Coordinates of C-alpha atoms in Angstrom, one line a residue:
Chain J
X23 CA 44.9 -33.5 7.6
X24 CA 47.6 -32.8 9.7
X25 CA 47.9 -29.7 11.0
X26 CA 51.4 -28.7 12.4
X27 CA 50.4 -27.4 16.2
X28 CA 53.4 -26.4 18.2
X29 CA 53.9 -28.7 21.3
X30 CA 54.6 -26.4 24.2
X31 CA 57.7 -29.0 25.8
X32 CA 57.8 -26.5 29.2
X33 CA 54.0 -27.3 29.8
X34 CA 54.4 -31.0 28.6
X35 CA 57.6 -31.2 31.7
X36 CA 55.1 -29.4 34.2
X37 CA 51.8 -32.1 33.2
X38 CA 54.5 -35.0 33.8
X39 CA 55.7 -33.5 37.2
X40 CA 52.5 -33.5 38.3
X41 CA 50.9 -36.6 37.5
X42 CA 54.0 -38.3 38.5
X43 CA 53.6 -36.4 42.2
X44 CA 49.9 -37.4 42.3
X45 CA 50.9 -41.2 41.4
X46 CA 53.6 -40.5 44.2
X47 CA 50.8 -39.3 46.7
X48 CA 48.1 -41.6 45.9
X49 CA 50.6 -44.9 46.1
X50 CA 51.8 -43.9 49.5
X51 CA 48.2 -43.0 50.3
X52 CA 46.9 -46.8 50.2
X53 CA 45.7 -46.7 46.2
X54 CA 46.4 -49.2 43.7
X55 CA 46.0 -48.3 39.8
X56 CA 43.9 -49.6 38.0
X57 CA 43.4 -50.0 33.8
X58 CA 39.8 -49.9 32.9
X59 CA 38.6 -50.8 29.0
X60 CA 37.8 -47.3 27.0
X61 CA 35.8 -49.0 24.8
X62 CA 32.2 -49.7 26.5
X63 CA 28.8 -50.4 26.2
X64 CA 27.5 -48.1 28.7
X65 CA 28.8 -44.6 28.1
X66 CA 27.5 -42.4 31.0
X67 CA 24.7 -41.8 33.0
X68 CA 24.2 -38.1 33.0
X69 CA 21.7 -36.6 29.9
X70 CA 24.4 -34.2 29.2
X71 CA 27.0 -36.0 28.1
X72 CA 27.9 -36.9 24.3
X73 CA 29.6 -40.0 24.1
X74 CA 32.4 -40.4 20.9
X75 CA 31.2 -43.8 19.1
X76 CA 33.6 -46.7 18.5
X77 CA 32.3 -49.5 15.9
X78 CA 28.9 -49.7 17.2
X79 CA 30.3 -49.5 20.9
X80 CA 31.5 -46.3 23.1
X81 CA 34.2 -44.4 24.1
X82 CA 33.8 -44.5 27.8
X83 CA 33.6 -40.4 29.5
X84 CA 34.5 -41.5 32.1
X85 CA 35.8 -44.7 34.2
X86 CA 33.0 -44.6 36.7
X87 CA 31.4 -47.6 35.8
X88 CA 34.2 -50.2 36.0
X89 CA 35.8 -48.9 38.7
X90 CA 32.6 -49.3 40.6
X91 CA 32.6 -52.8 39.1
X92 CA 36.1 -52.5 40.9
X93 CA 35.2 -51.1 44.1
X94 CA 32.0 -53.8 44.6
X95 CA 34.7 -56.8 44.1
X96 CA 36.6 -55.6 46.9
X97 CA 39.3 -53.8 46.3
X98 CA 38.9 -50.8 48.7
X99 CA 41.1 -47.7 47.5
X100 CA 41.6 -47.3 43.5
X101 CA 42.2 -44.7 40.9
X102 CA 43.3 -44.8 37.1
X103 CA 44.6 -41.9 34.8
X104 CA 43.2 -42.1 32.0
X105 CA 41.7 -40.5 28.5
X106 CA 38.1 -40.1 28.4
X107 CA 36.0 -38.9 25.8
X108 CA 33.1 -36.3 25.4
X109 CA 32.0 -35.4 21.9
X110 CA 30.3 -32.0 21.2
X111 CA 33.1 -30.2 23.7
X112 CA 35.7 -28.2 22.8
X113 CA 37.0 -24.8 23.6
X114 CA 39.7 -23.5 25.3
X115 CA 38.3 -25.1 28.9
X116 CA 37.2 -28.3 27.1
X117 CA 38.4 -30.9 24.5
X118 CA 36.8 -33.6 23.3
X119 CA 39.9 -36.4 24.6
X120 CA 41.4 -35.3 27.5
X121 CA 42.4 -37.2 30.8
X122 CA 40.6 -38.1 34.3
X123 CA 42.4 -38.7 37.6
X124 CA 39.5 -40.7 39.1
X125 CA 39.5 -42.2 42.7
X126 CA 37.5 -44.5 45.0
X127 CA 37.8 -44.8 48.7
X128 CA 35.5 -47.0 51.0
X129 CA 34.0 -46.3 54.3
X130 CA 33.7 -43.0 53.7
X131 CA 31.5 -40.1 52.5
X132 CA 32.1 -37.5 50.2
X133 CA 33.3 -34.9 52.9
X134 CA 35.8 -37.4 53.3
X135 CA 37.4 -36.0 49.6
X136 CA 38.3 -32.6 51.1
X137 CA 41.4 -33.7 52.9
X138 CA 42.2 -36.5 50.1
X139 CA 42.1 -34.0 47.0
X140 CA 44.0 -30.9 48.9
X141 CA 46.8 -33.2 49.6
X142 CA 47.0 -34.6 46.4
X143 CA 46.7 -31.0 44.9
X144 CA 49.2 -29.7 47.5
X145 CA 51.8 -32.3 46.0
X146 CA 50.9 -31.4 42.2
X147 CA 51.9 -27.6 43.3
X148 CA 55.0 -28.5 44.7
X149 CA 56.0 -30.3 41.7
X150 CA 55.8 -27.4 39.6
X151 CA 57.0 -25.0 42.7
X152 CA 53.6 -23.2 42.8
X153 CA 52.0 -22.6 45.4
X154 CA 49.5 -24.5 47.5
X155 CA 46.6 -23.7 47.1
X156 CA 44.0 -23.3 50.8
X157 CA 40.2 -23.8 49.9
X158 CA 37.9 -23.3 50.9
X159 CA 34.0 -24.4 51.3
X160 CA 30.7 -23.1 49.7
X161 CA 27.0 -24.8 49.4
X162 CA 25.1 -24.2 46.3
X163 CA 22.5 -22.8 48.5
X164 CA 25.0 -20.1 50.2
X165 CA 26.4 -19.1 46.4
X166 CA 22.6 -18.5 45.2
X167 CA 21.9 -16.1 48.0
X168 CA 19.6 -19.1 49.6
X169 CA 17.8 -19.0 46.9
X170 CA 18.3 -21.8 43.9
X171 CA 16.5 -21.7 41.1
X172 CA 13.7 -24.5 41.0
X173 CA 14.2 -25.3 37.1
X174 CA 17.6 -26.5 35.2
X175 CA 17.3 -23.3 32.5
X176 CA 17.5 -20.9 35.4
X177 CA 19.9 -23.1 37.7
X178 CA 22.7 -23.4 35.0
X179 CA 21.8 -20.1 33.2
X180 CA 22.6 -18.3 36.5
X181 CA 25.5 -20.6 37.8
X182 CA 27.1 -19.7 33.8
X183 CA 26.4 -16.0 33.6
X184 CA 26.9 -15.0 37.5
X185 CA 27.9 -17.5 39.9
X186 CA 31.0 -19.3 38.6
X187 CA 32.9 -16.1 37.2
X188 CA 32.9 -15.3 40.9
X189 CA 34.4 -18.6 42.1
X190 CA 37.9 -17.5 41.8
X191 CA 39.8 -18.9 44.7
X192 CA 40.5 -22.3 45.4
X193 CA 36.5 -23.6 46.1
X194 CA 35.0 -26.6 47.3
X195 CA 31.3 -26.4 46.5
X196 CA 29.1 -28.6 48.1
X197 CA 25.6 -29.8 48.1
X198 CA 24.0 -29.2 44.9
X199 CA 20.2 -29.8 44.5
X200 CA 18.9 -33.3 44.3
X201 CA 17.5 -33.5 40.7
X202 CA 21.2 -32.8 39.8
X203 CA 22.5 -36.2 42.0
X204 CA 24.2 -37.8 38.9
X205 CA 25.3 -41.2 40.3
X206 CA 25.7 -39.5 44.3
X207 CA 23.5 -40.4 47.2
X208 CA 20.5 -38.1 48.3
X209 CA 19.9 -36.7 51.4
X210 CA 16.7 -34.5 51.7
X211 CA 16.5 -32.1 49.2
X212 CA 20.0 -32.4 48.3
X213 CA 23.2 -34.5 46.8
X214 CA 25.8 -35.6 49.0
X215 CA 28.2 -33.7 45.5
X216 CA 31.2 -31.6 45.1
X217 CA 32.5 -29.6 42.9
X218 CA 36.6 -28.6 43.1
X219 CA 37.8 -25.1 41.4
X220 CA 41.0 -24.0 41.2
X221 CA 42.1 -21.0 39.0
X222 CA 39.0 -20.1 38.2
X223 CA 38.2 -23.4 36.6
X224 CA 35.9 -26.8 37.6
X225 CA 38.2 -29.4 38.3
X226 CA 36.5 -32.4 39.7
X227 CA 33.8 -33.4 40.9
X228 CA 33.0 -36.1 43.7
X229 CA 29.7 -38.2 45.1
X230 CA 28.7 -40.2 48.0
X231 CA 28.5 -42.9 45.8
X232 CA 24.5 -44.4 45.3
X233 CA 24.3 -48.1 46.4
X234 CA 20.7 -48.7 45.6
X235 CA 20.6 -50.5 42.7
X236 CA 16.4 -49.5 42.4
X237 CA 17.3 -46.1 42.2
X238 CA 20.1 -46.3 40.2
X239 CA 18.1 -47.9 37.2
X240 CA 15.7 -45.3 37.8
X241 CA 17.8 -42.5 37.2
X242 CA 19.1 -44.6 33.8
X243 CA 15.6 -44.0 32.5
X244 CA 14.9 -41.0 33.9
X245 CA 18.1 -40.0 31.8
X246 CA 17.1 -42.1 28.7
X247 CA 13.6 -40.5 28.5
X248 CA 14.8 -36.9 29.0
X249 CA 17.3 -37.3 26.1
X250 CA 14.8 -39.4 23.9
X251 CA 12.2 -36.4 24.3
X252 CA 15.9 -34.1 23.1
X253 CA 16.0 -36.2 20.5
X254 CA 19.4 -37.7 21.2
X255 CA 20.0 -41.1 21.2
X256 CA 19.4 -42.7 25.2
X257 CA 22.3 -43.8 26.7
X258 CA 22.0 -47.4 27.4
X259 CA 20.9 -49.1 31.0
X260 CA 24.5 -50.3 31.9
X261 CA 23.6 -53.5 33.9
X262 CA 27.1 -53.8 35.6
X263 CA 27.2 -50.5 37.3
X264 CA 23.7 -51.4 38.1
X265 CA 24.5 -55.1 39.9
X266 CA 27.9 -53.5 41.4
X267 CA 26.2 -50.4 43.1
X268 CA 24.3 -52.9 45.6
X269 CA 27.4 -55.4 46.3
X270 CA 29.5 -51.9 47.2
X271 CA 30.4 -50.8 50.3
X272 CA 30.0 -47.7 51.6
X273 CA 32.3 -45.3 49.2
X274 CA 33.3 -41.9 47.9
X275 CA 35.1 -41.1 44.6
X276 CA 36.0 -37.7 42.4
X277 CA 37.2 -37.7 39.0
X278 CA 39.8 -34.3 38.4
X279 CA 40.4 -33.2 35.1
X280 CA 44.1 -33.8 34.6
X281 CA 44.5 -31.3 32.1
X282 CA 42.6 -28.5 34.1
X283 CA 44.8 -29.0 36.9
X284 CA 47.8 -28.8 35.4
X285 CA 46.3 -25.7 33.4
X286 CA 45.5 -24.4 36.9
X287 CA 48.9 -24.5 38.6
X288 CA 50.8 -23.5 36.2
X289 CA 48.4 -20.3 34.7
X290 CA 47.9 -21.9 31.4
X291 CA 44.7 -20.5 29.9
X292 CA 44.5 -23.0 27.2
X293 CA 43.9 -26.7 27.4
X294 CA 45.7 -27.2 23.8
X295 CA 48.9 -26.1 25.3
X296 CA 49.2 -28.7 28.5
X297 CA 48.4 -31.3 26.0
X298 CA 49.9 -32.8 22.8
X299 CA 47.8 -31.4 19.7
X300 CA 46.4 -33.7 17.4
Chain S
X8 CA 21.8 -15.0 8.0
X9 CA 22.0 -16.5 11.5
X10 CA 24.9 -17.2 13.9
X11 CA 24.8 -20.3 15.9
X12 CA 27.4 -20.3 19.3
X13 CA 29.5 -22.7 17.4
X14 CA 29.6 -20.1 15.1
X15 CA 31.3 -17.7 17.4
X16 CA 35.1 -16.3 16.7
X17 CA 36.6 -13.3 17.3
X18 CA 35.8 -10.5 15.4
X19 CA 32.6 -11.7 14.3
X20 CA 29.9 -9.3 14.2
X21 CA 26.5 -9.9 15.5
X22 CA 23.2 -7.8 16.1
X23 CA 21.7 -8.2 19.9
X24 CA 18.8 -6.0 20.9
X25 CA 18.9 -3.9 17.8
X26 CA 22.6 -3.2 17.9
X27 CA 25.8 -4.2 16.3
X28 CA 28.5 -6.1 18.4
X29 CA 31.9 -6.9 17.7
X30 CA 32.8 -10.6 19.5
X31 CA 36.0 -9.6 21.3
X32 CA 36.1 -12.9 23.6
X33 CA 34.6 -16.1 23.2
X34 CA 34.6 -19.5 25.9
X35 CA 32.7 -22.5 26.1
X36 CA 31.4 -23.4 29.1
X37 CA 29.8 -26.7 30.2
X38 CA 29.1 -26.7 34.0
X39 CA 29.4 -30.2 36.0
X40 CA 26.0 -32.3 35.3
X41 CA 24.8 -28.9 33.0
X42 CA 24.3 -28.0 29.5
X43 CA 26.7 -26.0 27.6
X44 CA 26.5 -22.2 27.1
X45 CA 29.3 -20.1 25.4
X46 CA 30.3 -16.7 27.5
X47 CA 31.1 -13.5 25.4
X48 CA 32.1 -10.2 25.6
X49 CA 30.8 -8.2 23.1
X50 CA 32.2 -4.7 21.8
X51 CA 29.4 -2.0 20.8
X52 CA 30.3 -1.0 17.3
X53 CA 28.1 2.3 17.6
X54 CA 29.4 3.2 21.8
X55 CA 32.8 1.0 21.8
X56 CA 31.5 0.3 24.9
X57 CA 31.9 -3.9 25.9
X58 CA 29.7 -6.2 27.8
X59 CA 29.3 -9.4 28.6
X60 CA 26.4 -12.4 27.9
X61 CA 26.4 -15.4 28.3
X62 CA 24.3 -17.8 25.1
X63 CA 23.0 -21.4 25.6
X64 CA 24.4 -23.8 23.3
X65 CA 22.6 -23.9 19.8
X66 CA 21.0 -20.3 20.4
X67 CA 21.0 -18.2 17.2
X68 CA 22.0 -14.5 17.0
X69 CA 21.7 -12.1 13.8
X70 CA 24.4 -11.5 11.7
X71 CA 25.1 -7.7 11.8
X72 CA 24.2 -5.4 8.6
X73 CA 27.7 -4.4 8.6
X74 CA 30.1 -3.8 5.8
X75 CA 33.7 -2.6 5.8
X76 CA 35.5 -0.1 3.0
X77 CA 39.2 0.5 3.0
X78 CA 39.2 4.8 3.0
X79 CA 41.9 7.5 3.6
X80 CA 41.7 10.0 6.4
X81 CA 41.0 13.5 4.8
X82 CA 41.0 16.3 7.4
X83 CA 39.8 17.2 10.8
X84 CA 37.7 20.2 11.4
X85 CA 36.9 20.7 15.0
X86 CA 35.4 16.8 16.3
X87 CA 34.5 16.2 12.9
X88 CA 37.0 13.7 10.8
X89 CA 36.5 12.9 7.3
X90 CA 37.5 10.0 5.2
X91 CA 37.5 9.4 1.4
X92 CA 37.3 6.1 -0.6
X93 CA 39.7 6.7 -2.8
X94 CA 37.9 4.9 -6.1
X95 CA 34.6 6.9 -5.6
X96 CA 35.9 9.6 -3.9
X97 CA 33.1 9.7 -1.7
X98 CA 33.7 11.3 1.8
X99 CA 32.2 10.2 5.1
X100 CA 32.4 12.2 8.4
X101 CA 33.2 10.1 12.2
X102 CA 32.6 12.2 15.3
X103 CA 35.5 12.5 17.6
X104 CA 33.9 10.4 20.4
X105 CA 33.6 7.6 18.1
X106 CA 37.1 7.2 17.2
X107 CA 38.2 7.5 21.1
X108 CA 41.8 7.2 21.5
X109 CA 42.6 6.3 18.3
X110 CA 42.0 9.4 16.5
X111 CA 45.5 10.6 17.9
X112 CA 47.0 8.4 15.4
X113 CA 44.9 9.7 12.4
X114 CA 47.4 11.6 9.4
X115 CA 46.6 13.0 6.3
X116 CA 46.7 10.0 3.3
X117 CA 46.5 7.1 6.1
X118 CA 44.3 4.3 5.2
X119 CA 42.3 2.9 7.3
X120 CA 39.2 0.9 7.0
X121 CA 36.2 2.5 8.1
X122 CA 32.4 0.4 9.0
X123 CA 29.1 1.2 8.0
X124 CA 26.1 0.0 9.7
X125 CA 22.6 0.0 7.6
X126 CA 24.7 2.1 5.5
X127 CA 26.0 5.1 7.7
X128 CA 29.7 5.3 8.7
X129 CA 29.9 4.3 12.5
X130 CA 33.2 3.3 13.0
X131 CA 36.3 3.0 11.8
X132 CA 39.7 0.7 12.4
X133 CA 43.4 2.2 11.9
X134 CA 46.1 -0.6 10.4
X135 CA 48.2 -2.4 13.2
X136 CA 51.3 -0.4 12.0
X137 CA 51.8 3.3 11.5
X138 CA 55.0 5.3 9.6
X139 CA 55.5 8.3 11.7
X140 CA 58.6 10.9 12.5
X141 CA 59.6 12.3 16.1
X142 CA 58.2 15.5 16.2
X143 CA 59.8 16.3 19.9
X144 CA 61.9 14.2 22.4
X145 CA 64.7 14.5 24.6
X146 CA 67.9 14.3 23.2
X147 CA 68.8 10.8 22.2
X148 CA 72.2 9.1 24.1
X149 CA 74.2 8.2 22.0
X150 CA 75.5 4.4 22.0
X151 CA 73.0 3.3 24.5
X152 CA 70.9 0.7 22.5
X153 CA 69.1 -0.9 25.8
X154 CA 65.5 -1.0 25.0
X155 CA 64.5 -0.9 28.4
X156 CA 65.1 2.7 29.0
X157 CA 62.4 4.8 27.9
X158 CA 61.8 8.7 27.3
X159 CA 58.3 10.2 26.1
X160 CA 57.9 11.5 22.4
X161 CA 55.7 13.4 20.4
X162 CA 55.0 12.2 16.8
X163 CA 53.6 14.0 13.8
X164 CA 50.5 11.8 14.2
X165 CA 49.8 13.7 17.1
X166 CA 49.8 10.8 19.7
X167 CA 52.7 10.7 22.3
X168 CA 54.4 7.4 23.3
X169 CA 57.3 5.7 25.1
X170 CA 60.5 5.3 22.9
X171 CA 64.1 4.0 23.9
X172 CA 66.3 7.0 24.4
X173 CA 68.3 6.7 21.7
X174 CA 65.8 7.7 19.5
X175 CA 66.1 11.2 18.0
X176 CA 64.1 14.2 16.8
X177 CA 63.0 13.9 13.1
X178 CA 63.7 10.1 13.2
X179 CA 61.0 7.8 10.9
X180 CA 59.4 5.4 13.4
X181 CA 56.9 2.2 13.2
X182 CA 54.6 2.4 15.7
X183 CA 52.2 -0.6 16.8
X184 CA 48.7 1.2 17.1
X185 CA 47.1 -0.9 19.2
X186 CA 46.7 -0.7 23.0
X187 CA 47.3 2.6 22.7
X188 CA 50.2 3.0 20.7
X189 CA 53.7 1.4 21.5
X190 CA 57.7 1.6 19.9
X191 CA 58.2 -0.8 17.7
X192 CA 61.7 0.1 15.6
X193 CA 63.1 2.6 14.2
X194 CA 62.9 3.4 10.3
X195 CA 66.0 3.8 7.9
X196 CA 65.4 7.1 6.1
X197 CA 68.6 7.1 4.3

């Protein structure tokens, strides 16, 4: 079928002023680009993520896990822009192929994002003559009222229904609990983890990146066996993020919805329209 | 019959806590490291009143015993309006505070489409469009054919709306009904 879904050129300009002024930023900023392969063995990490299957492989979600491989070889400040893939999303936030801005930076800790992503934002909104947008900072604990929800039903029920629709200006969250760490390092009772929104929307989201390669595999079955008991197929042990999280050095990274952020600075309300439909 | 959230569209009408809902606005929403839930806001059929809930992913809501039947609008007597179907000629009464704001654009012979819930007429919905003349407006100025300069009028509906001022008295208009009524052109009567 091919449907015949207008292509909104105005929006299409905007996404290409601002991914070439976040190249621009990030190249004078020390990064190199990297390419990582879309097709994978090792999907994801997180339970809640639906990988798209490619001829008994994966679509990767994400580039995490090569550019980790990346970071651990020694090349200190990366990104790639990228498609990624998440099946069993779509609506006018979400769609199943849409594109990452994902970053690594050594020697550094994920507070360390804050001044790397407002730049990089600042020079997105100036390419499309918006304006730049201040943030500023929240912990998960302040936006529950000190009180966060022991179990996921309640955290993400609440966060849904009550918290996010109030996150309206430009919001660094921080700290969220540590049964929600992901692939970020613990600290107490917490994960050194951000969340970005702008315009109402999440745009990114960024770790103190885990370099213990114990934990890590425990938190590959501690994923598996939660999505086995769903049902859904386990997401396999990827061996190479595993090996590369103890060669790394000390690191941060964030991956930032591409489409969301052009979507935010230029007040589009659907994701269709800042990309090209199918 | 069951809805699931991927289910959900506009329009669609559901039954929450015992009562019919209209979905009027629809998002998914899949939180960083979280499961996905869809947001709605919900339109009471029986109050008109909205609010909003939010579903988990793959929750299942009850399709609302609701059925639609085109009908003309007969007469209003006091707050009481009655409709007709015009095949069985049987009549239903709405109470004013039902129809809200719309019942300004209710005329003799218009067909509309009014909802039943378990059987009894709750609601109804007018067409998009209305035919009506200019009962009362200032005089029109002549040659001016900017549509950005507006006078009130009154129409024979009964509702009162913005025009461009070159619009006369006794002049045939289409009239967009929703959002409260708006100008849309003029008609040739000739």
């Amino acid at each position: 079928m091919f449907p015949e879904a207008p292509i909104d050129a105005h929006r299409l300009r905007q996404r290409a002023a601002i991914v070439h002024a976040v190249r621009d930023a990030l190249h004078a900023d020390g990064f190199l680009e990297v390419h990582p392969p879309i097709v994978v063995d090792g999907p994801a990490l997180e339970e809640t993520l639906e990988p798209v299957r490619a001829d008994g492989r994966f679509l990767h979600t994400s580039p995490e896990f090569a550019l980790k491989r990346v970071l651990a070889a020694g090349l200190p400040r990366i990104y790639s822009i990228v498609p990624c893939f998440r099946d069993e999303e779509h609506g006018r936030h979400h769609a199943r192929e849409f594109t990452l801005l994902e970053l690594y930076f050594s020697n550094a800790g994920y507070l360390d994002l804050l001044p790397v992503v407002e730049g990089l934002v600042a020079a997105a909104a100036r390419a499309v003559h918006a304006p730049v947008p201040t943030f500023s900072r929240r912990t998960v604990a302040e936006l529950f009222g000190g009180a966060v929800p022991e179990d996921d039903e309640t955290f993400f029920f609440r966060w849904v229904d009550s918290i996010e629709p109030t996150l309206t200006e430009p919001t660094f969250v921080l700290d969220y609990p540590a049964r929600h760490a992901a692939l970020a390092e613990v600290r107490g009772d917490i994960s050194e983890r951000l969340e970005v929104y702008l315009g109402g929307l999440e745009l990114g989201n960024g770790f103190s990146e885990l370099r213990d390669p114990a934990e890590l595999r425990a938190r590959f079955l501690r994923s598996a066996a939660h999505r086995t008991a769903l049902g859904r197929a386990p997401h396999p042990v990827d061996e190479g993020v595993i090996d590369a999280s103890g060669r790394m050095p000390r690191a941060t990274g964030i991956a930032i919805g591409v489409d969301r952020l052009v979507m935010a600075l230029t007040g589009e309300t659907d994701i269709a329209r800042v990309q090209i439909p199918r | 019959m069951s809805y699931e959230t991927s289910d959900f569209r506009n329009g669609l009408k559901i039954e929450l806590d015992g009562d019919p809902y209209t979905i009027v606005y629809f998002q998914f929403v899949k939180p960083g490291k979280g499961t996905a839930f869809t947001r709605t806001k919900l339109k009471s059929i029986l109050s008109g009143s909205v609010i909003e809930r939010t579903f988990r992913s793959g929750e299942t809501v009850g399709e609302a015993d609701v059925e639609e039947q085109p009908m003309q609008f007969l007469y209003a007597n006091g707050d009481v309006y009655t409709f007709m179907n015009t095949e069985t000629f049987d009549q239903v009464e709405l109470q004013a505070k039902l129809l809200g704001d719309d019942a300004k654009f209710l005329m003799e012979n218009l067909d509309v489409s009014v909802l039943f819930y378990k059987g009894r007429a709750v609601n109804m919905t007018l067409p998009n469009f209305i035919e009506t003349k200019v009962t009362w407006t200032e005089p029109a100025v002549k040659g001016n054919t900017s549509q950005g300069v507006l006078k009130m009028a009154k129409l024979e509906c009964g509702a009162e709306i913005h025009v461009p001022i070159f619009v006369s008295e006794g002049e045939l208009l289409k009239v967009d009904t929703r959002d409260g009524g708006s100008y849309v052109s003029r008609l040739n009567t000739k």
